[in-house]
PDB file of C-alpha atoms in Angstrom:
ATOM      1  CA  UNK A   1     -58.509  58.559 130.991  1.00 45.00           C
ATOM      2  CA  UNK A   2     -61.463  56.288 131.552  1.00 45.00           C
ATOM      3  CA  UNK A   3     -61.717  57.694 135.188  1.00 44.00           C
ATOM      4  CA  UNK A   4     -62.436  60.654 133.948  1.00 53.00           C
ATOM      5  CA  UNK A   5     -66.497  61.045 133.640  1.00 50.00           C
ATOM      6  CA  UNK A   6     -68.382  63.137 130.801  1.00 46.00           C
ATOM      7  CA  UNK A   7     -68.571  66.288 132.509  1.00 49.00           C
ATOM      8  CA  UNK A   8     -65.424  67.173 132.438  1.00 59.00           C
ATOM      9  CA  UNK A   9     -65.022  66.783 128.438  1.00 76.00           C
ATOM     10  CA  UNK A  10     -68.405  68.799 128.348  1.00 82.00           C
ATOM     11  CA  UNK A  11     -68.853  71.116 125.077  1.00 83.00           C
ATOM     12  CA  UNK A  12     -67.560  74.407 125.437  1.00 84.00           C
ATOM     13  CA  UNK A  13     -65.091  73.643 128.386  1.00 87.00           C
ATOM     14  CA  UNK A  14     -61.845  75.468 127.680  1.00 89.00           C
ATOM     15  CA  UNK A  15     -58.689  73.128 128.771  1.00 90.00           C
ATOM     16  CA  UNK A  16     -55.156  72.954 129.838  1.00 91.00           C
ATOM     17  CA  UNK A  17     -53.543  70.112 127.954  1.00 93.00           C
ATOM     18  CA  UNK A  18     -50.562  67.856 128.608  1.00 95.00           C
ATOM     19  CA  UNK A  19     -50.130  64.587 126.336  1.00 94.00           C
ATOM     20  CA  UNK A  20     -48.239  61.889 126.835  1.00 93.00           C
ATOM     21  CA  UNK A  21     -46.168  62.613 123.886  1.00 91.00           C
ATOM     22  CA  UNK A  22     -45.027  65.813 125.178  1.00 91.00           C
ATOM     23  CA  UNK A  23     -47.359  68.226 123.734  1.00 91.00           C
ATOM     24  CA  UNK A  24     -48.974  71.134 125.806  1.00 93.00           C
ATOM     25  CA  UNK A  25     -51.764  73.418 124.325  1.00 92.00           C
ATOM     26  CA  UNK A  26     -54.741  75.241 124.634  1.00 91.00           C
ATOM     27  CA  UNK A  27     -58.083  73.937 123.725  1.00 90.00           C
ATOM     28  CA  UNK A  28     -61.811  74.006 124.072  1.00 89.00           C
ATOM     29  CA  UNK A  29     -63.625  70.690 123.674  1.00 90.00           C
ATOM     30  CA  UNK A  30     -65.847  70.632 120.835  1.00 89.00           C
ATOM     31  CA  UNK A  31     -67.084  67.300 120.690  1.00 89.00           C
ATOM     32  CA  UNK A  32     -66.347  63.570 122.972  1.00 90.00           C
ATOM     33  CA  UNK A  33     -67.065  59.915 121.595  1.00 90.00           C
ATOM     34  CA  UNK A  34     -66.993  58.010 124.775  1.00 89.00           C
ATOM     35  CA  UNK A  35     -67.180  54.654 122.730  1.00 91.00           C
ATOM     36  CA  UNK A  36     -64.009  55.487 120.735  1.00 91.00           C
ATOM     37  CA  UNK A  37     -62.661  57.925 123.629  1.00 90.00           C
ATOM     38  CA  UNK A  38     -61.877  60.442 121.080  1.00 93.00           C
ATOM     39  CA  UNK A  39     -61.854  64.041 122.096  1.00 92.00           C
ATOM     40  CA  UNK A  40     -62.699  66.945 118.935  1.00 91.00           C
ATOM     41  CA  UNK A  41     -60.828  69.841 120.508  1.00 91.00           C
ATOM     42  CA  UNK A  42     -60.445  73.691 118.487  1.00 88.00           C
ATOM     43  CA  UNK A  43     -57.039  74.966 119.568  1.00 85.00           C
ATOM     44  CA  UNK A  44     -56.490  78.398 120.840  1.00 71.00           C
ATOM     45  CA  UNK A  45     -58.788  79.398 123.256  1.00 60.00           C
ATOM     46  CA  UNK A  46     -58.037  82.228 123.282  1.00 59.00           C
ATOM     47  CA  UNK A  47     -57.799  82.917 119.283  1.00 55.00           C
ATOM     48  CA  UNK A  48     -60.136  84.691 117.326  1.00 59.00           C
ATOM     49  CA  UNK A  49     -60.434  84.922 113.739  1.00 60.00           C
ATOM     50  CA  UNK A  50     -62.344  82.852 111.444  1.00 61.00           C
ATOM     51  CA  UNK A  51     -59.983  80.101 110.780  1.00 65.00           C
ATOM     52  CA  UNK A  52     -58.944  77.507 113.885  1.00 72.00           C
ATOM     53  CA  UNK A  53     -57.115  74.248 114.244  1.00 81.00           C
ATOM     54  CA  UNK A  54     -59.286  70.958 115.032  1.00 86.00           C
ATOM     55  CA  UNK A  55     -57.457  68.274 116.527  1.00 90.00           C
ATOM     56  CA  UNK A  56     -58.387  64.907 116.932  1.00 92.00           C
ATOM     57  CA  UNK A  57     -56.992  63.539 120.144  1.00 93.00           C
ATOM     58  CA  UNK A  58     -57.783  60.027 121.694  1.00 93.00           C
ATOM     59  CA  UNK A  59     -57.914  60.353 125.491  1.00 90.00           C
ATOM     60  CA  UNK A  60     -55.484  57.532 126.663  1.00 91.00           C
ATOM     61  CA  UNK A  61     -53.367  60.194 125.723  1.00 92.00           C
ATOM     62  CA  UNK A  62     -53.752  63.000 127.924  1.00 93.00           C
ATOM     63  CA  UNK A  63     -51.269  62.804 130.492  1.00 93.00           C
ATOM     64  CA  UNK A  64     -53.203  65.442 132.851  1.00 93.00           C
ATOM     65  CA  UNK A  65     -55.316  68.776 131.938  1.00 91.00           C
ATOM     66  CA  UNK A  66     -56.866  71.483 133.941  1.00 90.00           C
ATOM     67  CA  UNK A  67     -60.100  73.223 133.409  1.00 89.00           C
ATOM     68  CA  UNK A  68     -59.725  76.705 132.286  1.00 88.00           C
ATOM     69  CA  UNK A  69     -63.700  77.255 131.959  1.00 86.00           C
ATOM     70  CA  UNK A  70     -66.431  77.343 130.279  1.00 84.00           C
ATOM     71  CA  UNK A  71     -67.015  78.883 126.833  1.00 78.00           C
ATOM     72  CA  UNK A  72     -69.640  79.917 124.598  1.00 72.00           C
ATOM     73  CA  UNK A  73     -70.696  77.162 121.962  1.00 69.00           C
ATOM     74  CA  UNK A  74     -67.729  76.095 119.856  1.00 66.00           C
ATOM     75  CA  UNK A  75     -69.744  75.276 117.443  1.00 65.00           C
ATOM     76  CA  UNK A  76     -72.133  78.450 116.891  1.00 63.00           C
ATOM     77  CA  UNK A  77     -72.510  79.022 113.270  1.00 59.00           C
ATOM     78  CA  UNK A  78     -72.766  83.036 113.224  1.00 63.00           C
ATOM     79  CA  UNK A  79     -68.921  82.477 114.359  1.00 62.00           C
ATOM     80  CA  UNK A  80     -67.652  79.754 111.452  1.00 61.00           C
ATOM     81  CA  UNK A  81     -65.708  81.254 108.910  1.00 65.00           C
ATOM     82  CA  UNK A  82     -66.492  78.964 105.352  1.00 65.00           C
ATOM     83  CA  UNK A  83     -65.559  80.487 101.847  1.00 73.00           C
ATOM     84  CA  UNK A  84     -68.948  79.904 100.322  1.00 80.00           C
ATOM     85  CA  UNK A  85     -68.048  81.027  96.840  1.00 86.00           C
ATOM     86  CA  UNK A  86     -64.825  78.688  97.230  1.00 86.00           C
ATOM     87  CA  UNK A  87     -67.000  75.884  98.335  1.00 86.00           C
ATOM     88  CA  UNK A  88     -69.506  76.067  95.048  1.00 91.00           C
ATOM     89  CA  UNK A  89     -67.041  76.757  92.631  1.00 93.00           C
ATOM     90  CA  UNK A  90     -65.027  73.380  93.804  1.00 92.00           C
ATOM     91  CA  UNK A  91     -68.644  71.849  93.480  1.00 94.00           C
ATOM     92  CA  UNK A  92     -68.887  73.305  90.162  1.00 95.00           C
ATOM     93  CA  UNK A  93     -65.824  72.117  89.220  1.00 95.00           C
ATOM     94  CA  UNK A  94     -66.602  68.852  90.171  1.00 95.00           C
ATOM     95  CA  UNK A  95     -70.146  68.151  89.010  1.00 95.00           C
ATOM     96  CA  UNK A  96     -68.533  69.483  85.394  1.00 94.00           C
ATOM     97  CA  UNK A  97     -66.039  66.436  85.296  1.00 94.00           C
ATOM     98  CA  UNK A  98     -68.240  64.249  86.785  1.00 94.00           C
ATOM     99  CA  UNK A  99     -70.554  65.155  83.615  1.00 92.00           C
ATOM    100  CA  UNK A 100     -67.650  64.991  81.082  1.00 87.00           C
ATOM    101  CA  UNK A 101     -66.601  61.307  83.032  1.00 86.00           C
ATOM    102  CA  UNK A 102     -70.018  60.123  82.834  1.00 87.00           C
ATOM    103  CA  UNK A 103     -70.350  60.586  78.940  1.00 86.00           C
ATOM    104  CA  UNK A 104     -67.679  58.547  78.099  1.00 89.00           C
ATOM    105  CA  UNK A 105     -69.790  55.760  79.189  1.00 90.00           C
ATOM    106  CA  UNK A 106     -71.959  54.179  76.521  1.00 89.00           C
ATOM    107  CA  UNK A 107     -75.734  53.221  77.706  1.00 88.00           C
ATOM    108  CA  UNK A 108     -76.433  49.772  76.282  1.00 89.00           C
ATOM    109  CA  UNK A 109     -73.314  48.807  74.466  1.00 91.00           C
ATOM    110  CA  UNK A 110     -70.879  45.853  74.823  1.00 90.00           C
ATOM    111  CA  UNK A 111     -67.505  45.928  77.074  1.00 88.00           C
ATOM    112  CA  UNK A 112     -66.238  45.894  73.283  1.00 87.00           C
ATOM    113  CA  UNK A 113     -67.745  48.470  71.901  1.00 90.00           C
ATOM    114  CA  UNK A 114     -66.866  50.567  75.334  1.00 91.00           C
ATOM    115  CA  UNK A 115     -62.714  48.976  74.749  1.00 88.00           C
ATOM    116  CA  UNK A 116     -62.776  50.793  71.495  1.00 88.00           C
ATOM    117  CA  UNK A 117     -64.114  53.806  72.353  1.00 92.00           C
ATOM    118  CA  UNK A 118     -61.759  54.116  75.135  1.00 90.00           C
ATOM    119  CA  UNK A 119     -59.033  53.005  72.818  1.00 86.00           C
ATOM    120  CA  UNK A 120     -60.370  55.630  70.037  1.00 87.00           C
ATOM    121  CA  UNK A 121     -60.502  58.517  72.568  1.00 90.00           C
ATOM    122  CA  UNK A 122     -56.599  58.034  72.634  1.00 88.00           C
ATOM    123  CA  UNK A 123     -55.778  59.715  69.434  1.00 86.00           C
ATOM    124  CA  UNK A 124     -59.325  60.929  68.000  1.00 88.00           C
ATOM    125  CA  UNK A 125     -62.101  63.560  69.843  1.00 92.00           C
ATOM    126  CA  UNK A 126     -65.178  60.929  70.141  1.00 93.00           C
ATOM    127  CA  UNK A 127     -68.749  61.228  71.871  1.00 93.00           C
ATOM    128  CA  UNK A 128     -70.754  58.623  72.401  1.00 94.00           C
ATOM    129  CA  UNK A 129     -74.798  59.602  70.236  1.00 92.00           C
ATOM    130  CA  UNK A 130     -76.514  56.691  72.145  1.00 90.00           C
ATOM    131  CA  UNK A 131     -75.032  53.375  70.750  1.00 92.00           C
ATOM    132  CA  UNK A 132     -73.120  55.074  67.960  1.00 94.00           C
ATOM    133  CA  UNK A 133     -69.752  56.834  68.877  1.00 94.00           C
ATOM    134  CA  UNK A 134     -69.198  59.989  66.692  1.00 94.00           C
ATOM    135  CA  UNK A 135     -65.490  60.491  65.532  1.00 92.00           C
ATOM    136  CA  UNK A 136     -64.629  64.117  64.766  1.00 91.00           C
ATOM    137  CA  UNK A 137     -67.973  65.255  65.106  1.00 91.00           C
ATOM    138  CA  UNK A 138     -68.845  64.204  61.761  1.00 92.00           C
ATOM    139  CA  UNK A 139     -67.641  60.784  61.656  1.00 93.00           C
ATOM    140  CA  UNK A 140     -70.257  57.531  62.954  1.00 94.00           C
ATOM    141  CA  UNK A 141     -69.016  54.379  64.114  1.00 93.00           C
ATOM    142  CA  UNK A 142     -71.902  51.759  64.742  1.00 92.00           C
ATOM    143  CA  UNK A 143     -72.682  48.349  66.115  1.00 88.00           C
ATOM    144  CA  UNK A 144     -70.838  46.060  65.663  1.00 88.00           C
ATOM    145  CA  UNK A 145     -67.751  48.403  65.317  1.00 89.00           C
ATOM    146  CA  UNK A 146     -65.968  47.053  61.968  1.00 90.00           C
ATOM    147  CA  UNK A 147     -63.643  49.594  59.677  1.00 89.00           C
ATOM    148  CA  UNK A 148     -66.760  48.548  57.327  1.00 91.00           C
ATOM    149  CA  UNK A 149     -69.339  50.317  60.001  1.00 91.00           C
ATOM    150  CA  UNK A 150     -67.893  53.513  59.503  1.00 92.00           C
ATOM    151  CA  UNK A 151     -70.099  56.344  57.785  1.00 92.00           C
ATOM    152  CA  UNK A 152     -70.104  59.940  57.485  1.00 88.00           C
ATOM    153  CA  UNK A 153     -68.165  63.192  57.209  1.00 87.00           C
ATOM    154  CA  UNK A 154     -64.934  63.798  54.271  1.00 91.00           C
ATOM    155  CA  UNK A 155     -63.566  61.071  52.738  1.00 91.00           C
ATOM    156  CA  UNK A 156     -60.518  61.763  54.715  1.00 91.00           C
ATOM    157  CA  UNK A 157     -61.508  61.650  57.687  1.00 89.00           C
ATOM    158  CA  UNK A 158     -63.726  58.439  57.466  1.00 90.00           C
ATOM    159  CA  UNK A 159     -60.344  56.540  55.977  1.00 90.00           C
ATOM    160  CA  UNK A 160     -58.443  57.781  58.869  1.00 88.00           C
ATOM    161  CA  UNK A 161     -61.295  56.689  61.510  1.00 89.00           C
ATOM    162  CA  UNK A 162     -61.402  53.392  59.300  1.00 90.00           C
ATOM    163  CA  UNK A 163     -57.431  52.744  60.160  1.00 90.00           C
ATOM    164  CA  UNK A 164     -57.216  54.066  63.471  1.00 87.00           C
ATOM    165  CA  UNK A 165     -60.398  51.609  64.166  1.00 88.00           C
ATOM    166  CA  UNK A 166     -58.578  48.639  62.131  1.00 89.00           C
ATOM    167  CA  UNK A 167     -55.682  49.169  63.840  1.00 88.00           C
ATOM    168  CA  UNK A 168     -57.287  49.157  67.770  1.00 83.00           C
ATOM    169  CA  UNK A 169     -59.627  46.313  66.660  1.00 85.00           C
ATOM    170  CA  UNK A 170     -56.092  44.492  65.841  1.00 88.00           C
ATOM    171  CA  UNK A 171     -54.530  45.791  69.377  1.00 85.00           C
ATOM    172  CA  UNK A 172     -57.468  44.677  71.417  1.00 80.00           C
ATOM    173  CA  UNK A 173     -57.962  41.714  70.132  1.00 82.00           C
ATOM    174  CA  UNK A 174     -54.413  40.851  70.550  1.00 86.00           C
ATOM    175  CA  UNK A 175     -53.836  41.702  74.006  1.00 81.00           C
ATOM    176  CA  UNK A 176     -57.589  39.446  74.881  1.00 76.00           C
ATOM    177  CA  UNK A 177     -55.906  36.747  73.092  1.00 76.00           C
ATOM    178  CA  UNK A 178     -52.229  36.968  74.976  1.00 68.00           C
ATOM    179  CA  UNK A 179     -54.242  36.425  78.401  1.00 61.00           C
TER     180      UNK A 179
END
């Protein structure tokens, strides 16, 4: 296809397409990349509706076409169809975990104090309250982390945070020392 020169993979041109692997279709050229000689082609000419196939279509590939035309601008934005409440809710959506994922991160703690929190958020609710991490809501947990560094809320609950903490302090410190 490199005998082929730019005009005739100009935007807009509607073509006749035969590939080398058989396929024949209908497209208008939406976009051409000489240095990776990729053609961006919307199928169905012909078509209308607001949703359309893009295909992707290196030219070494096109066995032969013929022009069908010239279009109007493929890519005229009165004529794209996008689902603008579907877009911001997926944005939503995503900012909202990328919030809750970015809390679980403790701002000027160790890679120890951030293994037990991790290994506390297993079995317990915890939030981090700048370098303390808050069990239950009620129970605190601070530097440097010890079953004796626990504080706060029912007696309980601060004797279950106490074993659950004793108990991951044991399991991390096991699994450093079998590496």
């Amino acid at each position: 296809m490199e005998a082929y020169n730019n005009e005739e993979f100009a935007i807009g041109c509607a073509l006749s397409i035969k590939t080398t692997l058989g396929d024949e279709f209908e497209a208008q050229v939406i976009a051409y990349d000489k240095p990776s000689n990729i053609l961006v082609l919307q199928e169905g000419v012909s078509a209308s509706g607001p949703k359309r196939d893009i295909r992707l279509l290196k030219a070494n590939y096109i066995k032969e076409f013929s022009f069908l035309g010239q279009n109007q601008d493929p890519l005229d934005t009165s004529k794209c169809y996008l689902d603008l409440s579907s877009l911001q809710s997926r944005e939503d959506s995503a900012l909202r975990q990328a919030e809750i994922d970015a809390e679980r991160f403790g701002i000027g703690v160790t890679a120890e104090a951030q293994n037990i929190f991790d290994a506390l958020s297993k079995t317990l609710p915890v939030r981090w309250d700048k370098t303390v991490i808050v069990v239950m809501n009620e129970v605190r947990v601070s530097s440097p982390y010890l079953p004796e560094s626990v504080a706060g809320g029912t007696p309980a609950a601060n004797e279950r945070v106490r074993k659950v903490l004793e108990l991951e302090r044991k399991r991390l410190q096991s699994r450093n020392t079998g590496q």
